[in-house]
Short mmCIF file of C-alpha atoms and ligand atoms in Angstrom, two decimals:
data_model
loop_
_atom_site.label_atom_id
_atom_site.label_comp_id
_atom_site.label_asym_id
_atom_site.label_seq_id
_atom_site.Cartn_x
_atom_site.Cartn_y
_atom_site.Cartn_z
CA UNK A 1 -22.39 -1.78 -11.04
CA UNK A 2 -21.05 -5.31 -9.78
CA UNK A 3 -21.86 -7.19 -12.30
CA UNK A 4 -19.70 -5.02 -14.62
CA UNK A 5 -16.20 -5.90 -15.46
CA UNK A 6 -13.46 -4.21 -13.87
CA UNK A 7 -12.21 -2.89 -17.18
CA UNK A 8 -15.61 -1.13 -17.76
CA UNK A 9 -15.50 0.35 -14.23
CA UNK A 10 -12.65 2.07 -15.37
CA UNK A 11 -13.69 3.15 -18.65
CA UNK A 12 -10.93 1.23 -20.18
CA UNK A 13 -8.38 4.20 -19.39
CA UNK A 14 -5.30 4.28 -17.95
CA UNK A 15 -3.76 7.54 -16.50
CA UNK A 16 -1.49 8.44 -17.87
CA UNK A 17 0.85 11.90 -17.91
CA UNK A 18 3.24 14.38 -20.13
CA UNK A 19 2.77 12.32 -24.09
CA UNK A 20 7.01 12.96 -23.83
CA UNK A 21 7.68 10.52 -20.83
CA UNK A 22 9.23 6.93 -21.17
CA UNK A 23 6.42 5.06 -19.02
CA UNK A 24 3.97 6.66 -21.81
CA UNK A 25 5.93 4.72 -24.21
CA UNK A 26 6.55 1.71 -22.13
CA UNK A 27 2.63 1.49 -20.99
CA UNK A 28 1.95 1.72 -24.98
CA UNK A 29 4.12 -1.55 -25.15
CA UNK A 30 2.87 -2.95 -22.79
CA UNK A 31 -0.87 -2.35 -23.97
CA UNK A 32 0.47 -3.92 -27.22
CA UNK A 33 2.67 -6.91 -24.97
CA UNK A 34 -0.60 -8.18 -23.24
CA UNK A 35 -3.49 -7.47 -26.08
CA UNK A 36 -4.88 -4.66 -24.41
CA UNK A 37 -6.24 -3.51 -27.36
CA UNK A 38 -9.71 -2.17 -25.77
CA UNK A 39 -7.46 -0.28 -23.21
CA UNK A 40 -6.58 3.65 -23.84
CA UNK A 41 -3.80 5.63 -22.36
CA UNK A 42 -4.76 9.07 -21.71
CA UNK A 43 -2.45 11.55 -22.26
CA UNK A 44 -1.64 14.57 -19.03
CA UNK A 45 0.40 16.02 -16.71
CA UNK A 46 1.94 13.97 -13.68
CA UNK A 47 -0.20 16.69 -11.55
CA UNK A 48 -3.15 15.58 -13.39
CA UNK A 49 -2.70 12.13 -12.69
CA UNK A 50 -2.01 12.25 -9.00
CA UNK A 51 -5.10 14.29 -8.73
CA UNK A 52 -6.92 11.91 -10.70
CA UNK A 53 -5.41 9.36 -7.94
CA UNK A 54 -6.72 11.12 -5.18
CA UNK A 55 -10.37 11.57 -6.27
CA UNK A 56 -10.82 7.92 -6.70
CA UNK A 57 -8.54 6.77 -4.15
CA UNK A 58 -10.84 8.78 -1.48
CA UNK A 59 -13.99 7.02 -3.53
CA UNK A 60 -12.74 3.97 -3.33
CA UNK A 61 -13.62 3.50 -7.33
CA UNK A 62 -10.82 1.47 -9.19
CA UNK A 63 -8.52 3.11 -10.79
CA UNK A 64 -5.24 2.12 -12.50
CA UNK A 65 -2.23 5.16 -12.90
CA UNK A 66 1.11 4.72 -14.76
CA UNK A 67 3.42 5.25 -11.50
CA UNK A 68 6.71 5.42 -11.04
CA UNK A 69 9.20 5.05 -7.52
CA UNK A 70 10.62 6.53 -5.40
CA UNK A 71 7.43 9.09 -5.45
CA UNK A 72 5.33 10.36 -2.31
CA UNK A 73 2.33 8.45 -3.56
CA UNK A 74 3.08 5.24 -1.95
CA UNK A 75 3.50 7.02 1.57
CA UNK A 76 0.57 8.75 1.12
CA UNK A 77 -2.03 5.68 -0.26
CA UNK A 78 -1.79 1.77 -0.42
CA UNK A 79 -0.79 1.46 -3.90
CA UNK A 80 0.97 -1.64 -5.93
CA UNK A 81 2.55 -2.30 -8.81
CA UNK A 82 0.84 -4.35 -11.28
CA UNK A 83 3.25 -7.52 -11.64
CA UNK A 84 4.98 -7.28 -15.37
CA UNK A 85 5.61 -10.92 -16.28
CA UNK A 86 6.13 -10.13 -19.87
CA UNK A 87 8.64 -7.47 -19.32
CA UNK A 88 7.33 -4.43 -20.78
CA UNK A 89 8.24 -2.13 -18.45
CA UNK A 90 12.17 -3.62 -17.78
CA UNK A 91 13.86 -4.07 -14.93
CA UNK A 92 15.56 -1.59 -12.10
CA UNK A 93 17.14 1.16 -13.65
CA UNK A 94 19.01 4.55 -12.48
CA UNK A 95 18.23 8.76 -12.90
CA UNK A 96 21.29 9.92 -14.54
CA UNK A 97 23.06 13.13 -14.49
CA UNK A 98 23.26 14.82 -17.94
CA UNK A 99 25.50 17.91 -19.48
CA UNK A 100 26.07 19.38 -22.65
CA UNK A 101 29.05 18.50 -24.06
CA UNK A 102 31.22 21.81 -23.05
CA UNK A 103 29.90 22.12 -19.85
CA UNK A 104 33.07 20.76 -18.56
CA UNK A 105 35.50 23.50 -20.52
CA UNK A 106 32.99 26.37 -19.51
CA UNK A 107 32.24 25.49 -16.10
CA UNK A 108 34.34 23.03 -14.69
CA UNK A 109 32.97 23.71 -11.08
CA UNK A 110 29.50 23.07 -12.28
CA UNK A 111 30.84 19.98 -13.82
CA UNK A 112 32.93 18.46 -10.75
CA UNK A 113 29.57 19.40 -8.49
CA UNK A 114 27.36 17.73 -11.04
CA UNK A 115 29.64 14.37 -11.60
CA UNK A 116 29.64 14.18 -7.52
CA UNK A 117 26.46 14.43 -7.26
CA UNK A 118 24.53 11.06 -5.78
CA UNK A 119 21.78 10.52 -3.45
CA UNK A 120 19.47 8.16 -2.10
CA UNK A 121 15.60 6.92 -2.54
CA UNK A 122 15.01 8.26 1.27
CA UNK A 123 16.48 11.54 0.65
CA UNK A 124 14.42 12.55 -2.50
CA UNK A 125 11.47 10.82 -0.97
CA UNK A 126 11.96 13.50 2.18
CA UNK A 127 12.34 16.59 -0.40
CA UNK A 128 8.85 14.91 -2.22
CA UNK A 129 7.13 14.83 0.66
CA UNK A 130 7.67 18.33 1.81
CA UNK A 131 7.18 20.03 -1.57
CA UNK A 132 3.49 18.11 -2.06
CA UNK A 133 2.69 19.14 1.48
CA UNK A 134 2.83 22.90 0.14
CA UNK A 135 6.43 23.18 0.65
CA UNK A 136 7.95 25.90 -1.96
CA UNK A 137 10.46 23.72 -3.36
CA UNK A 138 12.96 26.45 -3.63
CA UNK A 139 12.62 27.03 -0.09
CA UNK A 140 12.07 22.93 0.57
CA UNK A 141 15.41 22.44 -1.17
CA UNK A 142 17.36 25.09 0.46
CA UNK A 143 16.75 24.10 3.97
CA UNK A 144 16.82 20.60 3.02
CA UNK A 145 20.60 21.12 1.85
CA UNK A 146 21.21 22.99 5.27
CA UNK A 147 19.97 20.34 6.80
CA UNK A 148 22.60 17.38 5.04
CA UNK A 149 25.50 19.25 5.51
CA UNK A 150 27.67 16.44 5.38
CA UNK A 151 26.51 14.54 2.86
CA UNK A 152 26.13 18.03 0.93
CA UNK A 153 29.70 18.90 1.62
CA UNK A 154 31.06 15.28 -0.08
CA UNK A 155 29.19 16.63 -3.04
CA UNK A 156 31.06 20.03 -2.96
CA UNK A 157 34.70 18.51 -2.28
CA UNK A 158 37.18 19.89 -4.23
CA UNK A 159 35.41 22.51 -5.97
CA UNK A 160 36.47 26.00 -6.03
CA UNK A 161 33.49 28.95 -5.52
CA UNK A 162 32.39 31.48 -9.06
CA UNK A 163 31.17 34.86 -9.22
CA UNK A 164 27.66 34.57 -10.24
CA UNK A 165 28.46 32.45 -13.50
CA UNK A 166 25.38 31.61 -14.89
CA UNK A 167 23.64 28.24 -15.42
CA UNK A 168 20.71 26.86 -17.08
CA UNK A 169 19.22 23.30 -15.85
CA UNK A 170 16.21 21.96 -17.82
CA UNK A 171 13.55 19.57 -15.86
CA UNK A 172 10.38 18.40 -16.65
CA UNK A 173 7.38 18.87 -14.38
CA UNK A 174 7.36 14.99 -12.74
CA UNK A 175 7.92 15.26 -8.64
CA UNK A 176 10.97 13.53 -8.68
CA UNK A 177 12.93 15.76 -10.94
CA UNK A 178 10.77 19.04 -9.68
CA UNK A 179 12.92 18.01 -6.04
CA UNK A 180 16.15 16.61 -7.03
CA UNK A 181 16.25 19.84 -9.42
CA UNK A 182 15.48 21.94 -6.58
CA UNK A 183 18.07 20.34 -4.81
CA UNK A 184 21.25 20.37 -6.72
CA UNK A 185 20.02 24.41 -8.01
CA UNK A 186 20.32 25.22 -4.19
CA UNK A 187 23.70 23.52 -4.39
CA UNK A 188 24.96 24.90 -7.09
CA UNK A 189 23.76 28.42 -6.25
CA UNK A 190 25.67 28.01 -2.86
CA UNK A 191 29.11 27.67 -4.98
CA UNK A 192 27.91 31.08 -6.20
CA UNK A 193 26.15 30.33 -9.30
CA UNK A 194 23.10 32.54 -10.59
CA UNK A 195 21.02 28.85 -11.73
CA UNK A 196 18.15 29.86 -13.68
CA UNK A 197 15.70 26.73 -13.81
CA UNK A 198 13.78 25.81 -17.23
CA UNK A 199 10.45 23.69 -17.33
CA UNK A 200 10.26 21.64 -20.38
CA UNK A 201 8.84 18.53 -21.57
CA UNK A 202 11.27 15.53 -21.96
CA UNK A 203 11.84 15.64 -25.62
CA UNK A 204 13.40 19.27 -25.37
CA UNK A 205 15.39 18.80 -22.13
CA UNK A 206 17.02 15.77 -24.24
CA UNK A 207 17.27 18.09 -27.14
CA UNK A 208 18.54 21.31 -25.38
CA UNK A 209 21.33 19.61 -23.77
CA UNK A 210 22.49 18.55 -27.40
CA UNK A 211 22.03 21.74 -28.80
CA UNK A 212 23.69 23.58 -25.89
CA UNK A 213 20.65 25.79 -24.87
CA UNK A 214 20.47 23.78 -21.35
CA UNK A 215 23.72 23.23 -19.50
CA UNK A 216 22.35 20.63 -17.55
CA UNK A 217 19.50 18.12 -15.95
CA UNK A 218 19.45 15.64 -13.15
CA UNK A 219 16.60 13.03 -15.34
CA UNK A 220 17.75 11.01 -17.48
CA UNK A 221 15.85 7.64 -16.60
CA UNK A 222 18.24 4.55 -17.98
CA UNK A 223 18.74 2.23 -19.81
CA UNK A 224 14.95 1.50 -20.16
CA UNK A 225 12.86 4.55 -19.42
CA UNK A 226 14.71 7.24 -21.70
CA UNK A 227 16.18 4.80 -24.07
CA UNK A 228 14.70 6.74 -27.51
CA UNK A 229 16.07 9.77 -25.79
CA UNK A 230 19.76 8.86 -25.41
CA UNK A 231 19.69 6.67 -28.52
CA UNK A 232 18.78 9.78 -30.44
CA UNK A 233 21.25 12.32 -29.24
CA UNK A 234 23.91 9.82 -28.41
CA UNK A 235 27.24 11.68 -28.90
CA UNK A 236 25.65 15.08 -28.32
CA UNK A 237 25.86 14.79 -24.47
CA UNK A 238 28.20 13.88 -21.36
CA UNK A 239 26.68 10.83 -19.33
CA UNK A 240 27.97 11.65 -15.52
CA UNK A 241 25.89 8.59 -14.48
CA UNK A 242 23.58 7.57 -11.96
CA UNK A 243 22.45 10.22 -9.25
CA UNK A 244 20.29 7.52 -7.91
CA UNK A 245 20.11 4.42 -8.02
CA UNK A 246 16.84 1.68 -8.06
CA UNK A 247 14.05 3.72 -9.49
CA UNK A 248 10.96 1.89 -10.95
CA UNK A 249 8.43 2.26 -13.81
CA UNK A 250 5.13 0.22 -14.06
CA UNK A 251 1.25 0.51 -13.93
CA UNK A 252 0.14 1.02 -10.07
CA UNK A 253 -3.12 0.44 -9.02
CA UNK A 254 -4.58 1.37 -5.10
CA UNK A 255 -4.69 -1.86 -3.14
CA UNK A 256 -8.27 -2.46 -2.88
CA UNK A 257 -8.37 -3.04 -6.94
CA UNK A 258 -8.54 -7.27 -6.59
CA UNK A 259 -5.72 -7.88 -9.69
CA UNK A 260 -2.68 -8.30 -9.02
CA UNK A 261 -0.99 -8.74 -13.08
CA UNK A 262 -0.83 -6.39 -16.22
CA UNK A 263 -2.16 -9.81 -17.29
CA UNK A 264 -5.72 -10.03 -15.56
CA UNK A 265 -6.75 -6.63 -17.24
CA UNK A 266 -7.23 -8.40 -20.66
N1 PBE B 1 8.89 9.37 -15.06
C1 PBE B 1 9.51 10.08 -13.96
C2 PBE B 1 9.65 9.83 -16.23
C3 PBE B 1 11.03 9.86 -15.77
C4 PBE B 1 10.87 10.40 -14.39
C5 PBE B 1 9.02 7.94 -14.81
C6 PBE B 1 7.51 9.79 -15.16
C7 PBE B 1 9.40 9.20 -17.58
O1 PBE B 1 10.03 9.58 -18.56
O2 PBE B 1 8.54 8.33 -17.67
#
């Protein structure tokens, strides 16, 4: 098995997740960037994928993930990122705060919550980690929010309390968004709204914001990540801005795989 090339060790696959995420997109540029043409992306879930991680990761067998930061793999493995000289996957970028248009008009508590709404890599990173170590993250968000009073309370300044007016936020299944979700629905439901939480894949949380059959979601990945997304409904949504800032996208391999560029898997 040595004398095979690391590209056949792997089967030529990368693993991916959900067909409706921006790194999907971005690692089928980047296959396209660097002449990976005998490379395939395989299509899944984010669960799938860190799975997928773990089983070879414990093998030691090479292995090569589209991964994206802050997430609870790099505490829990020695991962890097592939370097990215030609660009494919862009630079920095931020996780956005999005809401329907009227959001504001109908719920302007929601709103003022939602547009003071910011938090750090560490934070999320703390919610991660308890959720994947079989933390409810209902439960993992509630006491987390009990447990950052003060920064919780900067986020609630100003805003006056409702009688169980109800709210719909739309998130897709990745670990970052399943916790910061969690975390401004445990918020929001302190202020005394009745926050009903809908799973969907990235192409309909864009789309039910713009239709007005989501009120809200803390996801949207920009510029880069989410780019077709926003370009698409532009006009048909409120951007509140970043509710983080420094996230990354790119293709992450465990540390023991000996390449250290996008470029040495052609
Ligand atoms: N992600 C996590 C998403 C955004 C959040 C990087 C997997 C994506 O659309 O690619």
């Amino acid at each position: 098995n040595n004398d095979k090339s690391l590209g056949e060790n792997m089967d030529y696959k990368i693993i991916g997740i959900d067909p409706g995420a921006g790194i999907m997109k971005a690692t089928e540029k980047a296959i396209a960037d660097y002449e990976l043409s005998e490379w395939k992306l395989i299509e899944g879930s984010s669960a799938a994928m860190t799975a997928e991680l773990k089983r070879a990761y414990d093998k030691k067998e090479p292995i090569i993930v589209t991964g994206w930061s802050p997430h609870w793999k790099f505490s829990k493995y020695d991962l890097k990122y592939l370097e990215d000289p030609k660009g494919s996957f862009g630079e920095k970028e931020n996780i956005h705060t999005i809401t329907k248009v009227n959001l504001e008009a109908e719920h302007p508590s929601a709103f003022k919550l939602l547009e003071q709404f910011s938090w750090t890599e560490d934070s999320m990173n703390e919610v991660m980690m308890e959720i994947i170590n079989g933390g409810e993250p209902e439960k993992v968000a509630t006491e987390w929010i009990n447990q950052n009073g003060e920064l919780v309370s900067r986020w609630k300044e100003g805003i006056r309390k409702v009688d169980n007016d109800k709210l719909i936020l739309g998130y897709v299944a990745w670990d970052t968004e399943i916790a910061s979700t969690n975390v401004i629905a445990a918020v929001l439901s302190d202020i005394g709204y009745d926050v009903t939480l809908k799973q969907v894949e990235a192409g309909p949380m864009w789309a039910g914001i713009a239709d007005g059959s989501l009120d809200a979601h803390v996801a949207g990945w920009l510029p880069l990540t989410h780019a077709d997304y926003y370009e698409k409904f532009e006009g048909e949504f409120i951007d509140l801005g970043a509710n983080l800032e420094g996230t990354k996208i790119g293709l992450v391999v465990p540390e023991y795989v000996e390449i250290d560029s996008i470029d040495d898997l052609k």
